[in-house]
PDB file of C-alpha atoms in Angstrom:
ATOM      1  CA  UNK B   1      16.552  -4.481 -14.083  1.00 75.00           C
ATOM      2  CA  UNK B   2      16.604  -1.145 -14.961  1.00 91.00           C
ATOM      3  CA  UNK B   3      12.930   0.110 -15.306  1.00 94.00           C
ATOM      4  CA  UNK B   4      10.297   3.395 -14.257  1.00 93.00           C
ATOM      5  CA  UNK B   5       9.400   3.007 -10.588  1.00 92.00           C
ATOM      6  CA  UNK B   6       5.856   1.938 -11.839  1.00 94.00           C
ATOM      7  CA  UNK B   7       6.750  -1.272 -13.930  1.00 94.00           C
ATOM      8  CA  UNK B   8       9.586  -2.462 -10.705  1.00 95.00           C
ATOM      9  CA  UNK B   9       5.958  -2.087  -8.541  1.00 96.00           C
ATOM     10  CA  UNK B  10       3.360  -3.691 -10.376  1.00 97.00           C
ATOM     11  CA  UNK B  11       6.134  -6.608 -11.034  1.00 96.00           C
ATOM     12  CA  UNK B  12       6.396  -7.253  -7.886  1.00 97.00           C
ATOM     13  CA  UNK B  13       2.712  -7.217  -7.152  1.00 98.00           C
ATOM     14  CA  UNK B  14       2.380  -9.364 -10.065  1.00 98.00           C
ATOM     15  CA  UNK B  15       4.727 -11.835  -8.210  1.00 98.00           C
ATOM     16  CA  UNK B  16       3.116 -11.598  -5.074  1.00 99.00           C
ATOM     17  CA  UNK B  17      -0.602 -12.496  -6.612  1.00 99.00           C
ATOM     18  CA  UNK B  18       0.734 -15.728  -8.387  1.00 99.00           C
ATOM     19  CA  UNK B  19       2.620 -16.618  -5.343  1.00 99.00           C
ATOM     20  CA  UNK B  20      -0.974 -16.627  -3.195  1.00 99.00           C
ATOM     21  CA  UNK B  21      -2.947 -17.506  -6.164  1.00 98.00           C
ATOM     22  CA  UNK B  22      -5.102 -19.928  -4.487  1.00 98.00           C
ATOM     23  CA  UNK B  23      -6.338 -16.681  -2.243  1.00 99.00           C
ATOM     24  CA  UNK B  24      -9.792 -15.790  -4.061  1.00 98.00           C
ATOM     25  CA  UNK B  25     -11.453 -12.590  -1.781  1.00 99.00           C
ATOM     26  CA  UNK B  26      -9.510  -9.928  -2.598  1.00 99.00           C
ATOM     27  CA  UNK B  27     -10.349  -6.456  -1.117  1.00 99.00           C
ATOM     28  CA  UNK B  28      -8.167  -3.287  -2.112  1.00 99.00           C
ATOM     29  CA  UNK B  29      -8.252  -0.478   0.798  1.00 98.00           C
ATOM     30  CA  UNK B  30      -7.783   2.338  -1.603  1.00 97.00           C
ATOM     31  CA  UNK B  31      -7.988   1.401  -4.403  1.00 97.00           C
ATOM     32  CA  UNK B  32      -8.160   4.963  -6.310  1.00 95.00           C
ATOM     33  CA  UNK B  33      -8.511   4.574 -10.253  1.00 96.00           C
ATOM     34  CA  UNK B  34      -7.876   0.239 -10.199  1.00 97.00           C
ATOM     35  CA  UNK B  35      -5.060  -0.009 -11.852  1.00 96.00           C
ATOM     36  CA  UNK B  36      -3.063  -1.784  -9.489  1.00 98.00           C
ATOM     37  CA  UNK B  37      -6.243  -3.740  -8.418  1.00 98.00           C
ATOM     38  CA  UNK B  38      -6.436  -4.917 -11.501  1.00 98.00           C
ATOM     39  CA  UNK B  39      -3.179  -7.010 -11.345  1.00 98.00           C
ATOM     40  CA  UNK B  40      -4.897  -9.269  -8.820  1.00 99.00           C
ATOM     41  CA  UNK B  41      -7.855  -9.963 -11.192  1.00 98.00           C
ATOM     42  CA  UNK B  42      -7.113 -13.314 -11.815  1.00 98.00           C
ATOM     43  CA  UNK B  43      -7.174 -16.559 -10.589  1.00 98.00           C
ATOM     44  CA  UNK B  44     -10.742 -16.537 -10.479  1.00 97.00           C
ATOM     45  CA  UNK B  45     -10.579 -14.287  -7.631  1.00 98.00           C
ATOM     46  CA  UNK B  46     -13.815 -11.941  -6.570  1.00 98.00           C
ATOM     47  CA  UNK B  47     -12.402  -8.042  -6.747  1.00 99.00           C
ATOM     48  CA  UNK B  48     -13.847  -5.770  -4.424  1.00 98.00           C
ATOM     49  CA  UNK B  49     -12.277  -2.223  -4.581  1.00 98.00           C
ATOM     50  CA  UNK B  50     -12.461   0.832  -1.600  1.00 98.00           C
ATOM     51  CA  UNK B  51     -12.262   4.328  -1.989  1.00 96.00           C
ATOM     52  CA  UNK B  52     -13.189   7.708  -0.815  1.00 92.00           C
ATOM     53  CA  UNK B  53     -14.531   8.336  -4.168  1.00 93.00           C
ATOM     54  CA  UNK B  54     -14.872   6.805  -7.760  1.00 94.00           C
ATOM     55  CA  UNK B  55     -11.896   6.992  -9.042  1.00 93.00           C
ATOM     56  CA  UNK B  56     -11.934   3.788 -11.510  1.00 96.00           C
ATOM     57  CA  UNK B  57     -10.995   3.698 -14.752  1.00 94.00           C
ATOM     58  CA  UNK B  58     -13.111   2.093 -17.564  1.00 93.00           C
ATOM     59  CA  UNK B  59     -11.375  -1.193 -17.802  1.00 91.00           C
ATOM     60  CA  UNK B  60     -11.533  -1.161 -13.882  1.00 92.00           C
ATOM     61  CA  UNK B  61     -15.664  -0.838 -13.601  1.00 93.00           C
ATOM     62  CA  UNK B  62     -15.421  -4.328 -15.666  1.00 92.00           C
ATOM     63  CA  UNK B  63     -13.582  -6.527 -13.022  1.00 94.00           C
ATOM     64  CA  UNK B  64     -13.966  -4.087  -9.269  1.00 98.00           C
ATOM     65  CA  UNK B  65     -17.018  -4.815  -7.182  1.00 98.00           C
ATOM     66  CA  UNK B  66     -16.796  -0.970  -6.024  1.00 98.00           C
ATOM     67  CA  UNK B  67     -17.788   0.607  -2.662  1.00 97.00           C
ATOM     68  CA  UNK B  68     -17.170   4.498  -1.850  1.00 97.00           C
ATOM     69  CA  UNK B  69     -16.752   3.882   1.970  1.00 96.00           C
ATOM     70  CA  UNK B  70     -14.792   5.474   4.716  1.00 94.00           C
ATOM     71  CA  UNK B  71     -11.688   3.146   5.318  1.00 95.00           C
ATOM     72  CA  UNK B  72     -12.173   3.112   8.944  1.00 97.00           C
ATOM     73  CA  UNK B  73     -15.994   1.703   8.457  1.00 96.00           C
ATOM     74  CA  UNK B  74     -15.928  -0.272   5.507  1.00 98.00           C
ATOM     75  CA  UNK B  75     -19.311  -2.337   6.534  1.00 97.00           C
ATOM     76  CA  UNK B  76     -18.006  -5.305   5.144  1.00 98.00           C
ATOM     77  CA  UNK B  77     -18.649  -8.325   7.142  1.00 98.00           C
ATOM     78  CA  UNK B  78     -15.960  -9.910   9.766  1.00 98.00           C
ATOM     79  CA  UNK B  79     -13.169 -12.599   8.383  1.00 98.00           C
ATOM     80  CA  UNK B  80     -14.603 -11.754   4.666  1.00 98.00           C
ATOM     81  CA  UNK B  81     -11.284 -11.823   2.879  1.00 99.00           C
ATOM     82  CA  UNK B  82      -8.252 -13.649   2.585  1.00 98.00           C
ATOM     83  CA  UNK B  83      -6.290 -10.993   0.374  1.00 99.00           C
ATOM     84  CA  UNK B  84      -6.408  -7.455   1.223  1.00 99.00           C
ATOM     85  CA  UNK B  85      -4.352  -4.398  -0.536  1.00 99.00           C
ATOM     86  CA  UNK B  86      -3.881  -1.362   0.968  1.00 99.00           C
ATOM     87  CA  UNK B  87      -0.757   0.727  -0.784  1.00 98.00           C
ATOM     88  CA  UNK B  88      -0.129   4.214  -0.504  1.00 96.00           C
ATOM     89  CA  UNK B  89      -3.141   4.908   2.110  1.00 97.00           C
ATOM     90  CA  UNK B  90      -1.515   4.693   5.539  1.00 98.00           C
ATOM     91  CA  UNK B  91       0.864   7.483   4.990  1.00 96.00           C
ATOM     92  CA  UNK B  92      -2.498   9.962   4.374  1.00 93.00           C
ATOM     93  CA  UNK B  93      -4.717   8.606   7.517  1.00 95.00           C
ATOM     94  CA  UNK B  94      -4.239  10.570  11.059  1.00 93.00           C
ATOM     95  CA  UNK B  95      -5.324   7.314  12.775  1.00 97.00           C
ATOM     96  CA  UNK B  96      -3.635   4.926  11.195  1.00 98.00           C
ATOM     97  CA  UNK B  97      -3.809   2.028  13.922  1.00 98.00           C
ATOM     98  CA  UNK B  98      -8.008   2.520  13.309  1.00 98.00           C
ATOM     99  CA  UNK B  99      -7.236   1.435   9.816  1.00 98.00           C
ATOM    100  CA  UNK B 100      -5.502  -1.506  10.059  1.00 99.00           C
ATOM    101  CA  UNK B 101      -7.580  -2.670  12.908  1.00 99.00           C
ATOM    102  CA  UNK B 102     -10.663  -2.635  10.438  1.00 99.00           C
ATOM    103  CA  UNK B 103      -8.638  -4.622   7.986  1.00 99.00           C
ATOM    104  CA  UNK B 104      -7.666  -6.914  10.788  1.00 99.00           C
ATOM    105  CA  UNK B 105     -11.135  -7.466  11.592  1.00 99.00           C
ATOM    106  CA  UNK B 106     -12.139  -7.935   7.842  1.00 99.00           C
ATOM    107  CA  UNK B 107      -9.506 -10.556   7.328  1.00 99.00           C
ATOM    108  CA  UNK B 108      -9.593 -14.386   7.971  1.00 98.00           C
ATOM    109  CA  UNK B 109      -7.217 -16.063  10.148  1.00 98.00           C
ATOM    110  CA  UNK B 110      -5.178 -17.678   7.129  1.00 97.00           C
ATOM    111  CA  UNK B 111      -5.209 -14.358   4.950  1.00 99.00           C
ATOM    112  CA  UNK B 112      -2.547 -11.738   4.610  1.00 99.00           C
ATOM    113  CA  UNK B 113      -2.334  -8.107   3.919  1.00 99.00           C
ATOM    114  CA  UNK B 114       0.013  -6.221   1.115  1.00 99.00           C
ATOM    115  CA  UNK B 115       0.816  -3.521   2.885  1.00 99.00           C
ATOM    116  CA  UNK B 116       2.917  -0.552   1.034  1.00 98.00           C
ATOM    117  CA  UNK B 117       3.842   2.630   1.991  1.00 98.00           C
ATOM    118  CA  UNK B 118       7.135   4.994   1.207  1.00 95.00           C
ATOM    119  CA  UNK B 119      10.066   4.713   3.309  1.00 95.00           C
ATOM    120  CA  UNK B 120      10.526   7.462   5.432  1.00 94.00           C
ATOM    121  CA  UNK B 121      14.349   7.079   4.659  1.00 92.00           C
ATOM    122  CA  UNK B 122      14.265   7.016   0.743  1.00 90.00           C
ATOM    123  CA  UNK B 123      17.055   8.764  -1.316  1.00 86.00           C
ATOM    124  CA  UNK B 124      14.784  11.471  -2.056  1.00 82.00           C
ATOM    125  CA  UNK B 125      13.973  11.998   1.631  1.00 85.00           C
ATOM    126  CA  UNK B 126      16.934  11.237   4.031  1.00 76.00           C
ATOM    127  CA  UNK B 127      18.816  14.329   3.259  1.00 76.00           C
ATOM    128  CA  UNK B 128      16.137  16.720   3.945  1.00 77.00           C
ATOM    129  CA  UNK B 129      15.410  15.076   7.226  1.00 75.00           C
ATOM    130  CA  UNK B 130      18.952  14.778   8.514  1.00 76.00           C
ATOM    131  CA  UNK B 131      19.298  18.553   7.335  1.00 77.00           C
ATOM    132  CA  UNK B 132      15.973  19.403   9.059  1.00 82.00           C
ATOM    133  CA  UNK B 133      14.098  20.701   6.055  1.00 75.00           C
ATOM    134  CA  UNK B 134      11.312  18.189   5.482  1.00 80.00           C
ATOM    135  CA  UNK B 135       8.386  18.415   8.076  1.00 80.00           C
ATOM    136  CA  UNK B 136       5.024  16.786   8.128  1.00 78.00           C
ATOM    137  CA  UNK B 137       2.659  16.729   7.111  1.00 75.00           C
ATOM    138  CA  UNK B 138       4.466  16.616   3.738  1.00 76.00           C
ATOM    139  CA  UNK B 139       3.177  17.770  -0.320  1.00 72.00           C
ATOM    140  CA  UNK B 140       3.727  15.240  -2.854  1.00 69.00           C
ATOM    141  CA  UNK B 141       4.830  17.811  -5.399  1.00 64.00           C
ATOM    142  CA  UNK B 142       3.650  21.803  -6.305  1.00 62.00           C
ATOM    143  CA  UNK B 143       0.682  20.448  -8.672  1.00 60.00           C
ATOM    144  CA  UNK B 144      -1.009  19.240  -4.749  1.00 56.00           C
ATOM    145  CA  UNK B 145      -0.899  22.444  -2.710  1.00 60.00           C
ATOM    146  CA  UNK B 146      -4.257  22.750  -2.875  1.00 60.00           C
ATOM    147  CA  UNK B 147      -5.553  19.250  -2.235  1.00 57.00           C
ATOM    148  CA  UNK B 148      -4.155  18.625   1.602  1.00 60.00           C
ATOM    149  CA  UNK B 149      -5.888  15.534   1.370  1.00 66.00           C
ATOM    150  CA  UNK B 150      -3.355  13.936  -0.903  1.00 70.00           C
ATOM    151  CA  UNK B 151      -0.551  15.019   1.458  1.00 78.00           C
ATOM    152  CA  UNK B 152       1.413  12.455   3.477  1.00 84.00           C
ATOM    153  CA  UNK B 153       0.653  13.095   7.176  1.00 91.00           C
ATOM    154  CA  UNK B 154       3.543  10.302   8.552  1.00 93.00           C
ATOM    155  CA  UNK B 155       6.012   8.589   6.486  1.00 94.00           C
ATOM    156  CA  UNK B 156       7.705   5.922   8.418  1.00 97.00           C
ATOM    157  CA  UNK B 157      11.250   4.323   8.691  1.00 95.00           C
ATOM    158  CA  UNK B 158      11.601   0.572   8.894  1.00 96.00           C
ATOM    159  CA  UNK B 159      12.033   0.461  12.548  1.00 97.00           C
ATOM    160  CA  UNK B 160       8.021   2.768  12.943  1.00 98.00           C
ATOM    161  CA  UNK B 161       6.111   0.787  10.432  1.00 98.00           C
ATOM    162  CA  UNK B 162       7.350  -2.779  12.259  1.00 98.00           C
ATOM    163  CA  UNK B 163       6.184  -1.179  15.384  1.00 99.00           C
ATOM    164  CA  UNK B 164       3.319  -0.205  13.660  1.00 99.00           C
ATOM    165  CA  UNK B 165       1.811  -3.564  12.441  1.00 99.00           C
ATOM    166  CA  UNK B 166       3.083  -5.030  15.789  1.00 99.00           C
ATOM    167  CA  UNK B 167       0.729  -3.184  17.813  1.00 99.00           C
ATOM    168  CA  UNK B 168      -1.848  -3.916  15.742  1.00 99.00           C
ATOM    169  CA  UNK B 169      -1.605  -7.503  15.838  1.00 99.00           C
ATOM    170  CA  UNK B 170      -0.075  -8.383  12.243  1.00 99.00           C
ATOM    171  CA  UNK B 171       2.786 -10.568  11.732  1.00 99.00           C
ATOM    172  CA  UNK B 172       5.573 -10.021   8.798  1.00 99.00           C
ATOM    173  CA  UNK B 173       5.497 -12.993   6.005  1.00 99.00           C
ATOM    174  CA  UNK B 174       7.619 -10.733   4.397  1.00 98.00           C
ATOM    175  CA  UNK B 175       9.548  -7.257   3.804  1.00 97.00           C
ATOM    176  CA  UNK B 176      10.670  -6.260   0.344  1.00 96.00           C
ATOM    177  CA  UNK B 177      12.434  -3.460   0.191  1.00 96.00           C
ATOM    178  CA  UNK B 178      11.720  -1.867  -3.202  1.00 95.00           C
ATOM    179  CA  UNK B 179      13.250   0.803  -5.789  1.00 94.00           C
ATOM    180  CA  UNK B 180      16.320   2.899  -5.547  1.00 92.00           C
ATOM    181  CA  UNK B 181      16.017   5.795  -7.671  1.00 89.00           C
ATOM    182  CA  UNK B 182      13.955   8.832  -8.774  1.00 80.00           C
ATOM    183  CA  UNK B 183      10.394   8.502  -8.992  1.00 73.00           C
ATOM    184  CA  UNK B 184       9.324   9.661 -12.571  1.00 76.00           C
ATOM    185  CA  UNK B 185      12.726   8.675 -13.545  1.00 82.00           C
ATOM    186  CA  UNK B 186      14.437   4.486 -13.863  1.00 90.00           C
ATOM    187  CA  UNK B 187      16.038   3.222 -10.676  1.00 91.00           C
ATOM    188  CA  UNK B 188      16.055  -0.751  -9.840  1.00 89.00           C
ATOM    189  CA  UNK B 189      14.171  -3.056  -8.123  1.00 89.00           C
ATOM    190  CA  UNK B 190      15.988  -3.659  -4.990  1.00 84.00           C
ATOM    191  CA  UNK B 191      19.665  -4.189  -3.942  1.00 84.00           C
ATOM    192  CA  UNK B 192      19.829  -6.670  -1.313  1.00 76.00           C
ATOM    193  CA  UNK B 193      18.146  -4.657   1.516  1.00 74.00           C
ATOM    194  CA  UNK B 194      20.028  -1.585   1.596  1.00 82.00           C
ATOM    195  CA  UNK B 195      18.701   1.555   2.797  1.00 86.00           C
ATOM    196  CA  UNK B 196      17.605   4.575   1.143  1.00 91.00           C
ATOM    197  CA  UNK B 197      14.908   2.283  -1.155  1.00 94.00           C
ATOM    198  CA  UNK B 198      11.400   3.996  -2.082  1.00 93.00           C
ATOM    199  CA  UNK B 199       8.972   1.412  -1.057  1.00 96.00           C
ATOM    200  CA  UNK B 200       8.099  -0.463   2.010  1.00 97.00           C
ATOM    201  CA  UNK B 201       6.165  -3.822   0.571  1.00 98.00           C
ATOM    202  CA  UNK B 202       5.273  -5.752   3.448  1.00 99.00           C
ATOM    203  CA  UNK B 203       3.258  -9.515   3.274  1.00 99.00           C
ATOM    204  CA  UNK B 204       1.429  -9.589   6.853  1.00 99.00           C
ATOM    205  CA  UNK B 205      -0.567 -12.212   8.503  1.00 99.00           C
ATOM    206  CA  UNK B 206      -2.994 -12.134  11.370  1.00 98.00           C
ATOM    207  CA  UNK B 207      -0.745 -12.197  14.607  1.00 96.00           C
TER     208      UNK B 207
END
């Protein structure tokens, strides 16, 4: 399918929250204006939504229990969730391990995490890094110069992120490897593993 790198995303998050649909605590670490939380409000589950700031749309304020908390001290209570999102955060955190140990600790036993972040090696990327012109931390585009905070710190290649969750005691369900193409612009969903995709989607489990 040919499609905007949105829509191939929120498809596959779609498929991922009828595949655990009988998971029912869902917690989104960063979950900025909802929209993506909001494709996990069904199901009956109970939506509870993390951010820096309020950031939440409207239609979001309906359906997100919301919390402005710091990611690394969310003062929710131990093994309170089975479902947790976190997308597009651990690039942006300079302690990265502290966040998914907080997660970790948030989680049941028989939960999982959705854990996406950009691949380090995307087509956009790789050639800049091989020629030794992208360095970190990294803008998005021109229109965030001024907002470091929105900046990626790390990005992280296939072989990094596995290390990552490793050491911080998660277990891979799953690795999709989404999106070849041009943000902003179509590209498809995947293509059998091959390098050079956009998205890191990982399905973790309490190792």
């Amino acid at each position: 399918m040919i499609a905007s790198h949105d829509t191939i995303i929120n498809k596959e998050l779609r498929k991922i929250s009828h595949e655990y649909k009988g998971l029912k605590k869902f917690v989104d670490f960063g979950c900025g204006n909802g929209a993506r939380t909001m494709i996990f409000a069904e199901f009956g589950r109970e939506i509870t939504g993390l951010d820096c700031d309020d950031y939440l749309l409207p239609e979001g304020k309906k359906h997100i229990t919301f919390f402005k908390r710091n990611f690394l001290h969310s003062e929710l209570q131990d093994n309170i969730t089975d479902m947790v999102l976190c997308f597009d955060v651990v690039e942006h955190m300079e302690q990265p391990s502290a966040l998914l140990q907080e997660i970790h600790r948030v989680m049941t036993s028989t939960g999982i995490l959705i854990l996406s972040t950009p691949n380090r090696n995307r087509l956009t990327s790789w050639p800049l890094l091989a020629l030794g012109l992208k360095k970190y931390p990294a803008r998005i585009s021109k229109e965030f110069d001024q907002y470091p905070e929105y900046w990626h710190l790390t990005e992280y290649s296939e072989k990094q992120l596995h290390k990552l969750v490793e050491d911080n005691n998660f277990q891979v369900l799953e690795w999709k490897k989404i999106f070849y193409g041009l943000p902003g612009r179509k590209g498809v969903g995947s293509l059998r593993g091959l390098p050079l995709y956009h998205n890191h989607i990982l399905i973790l489990k309490k190792s």
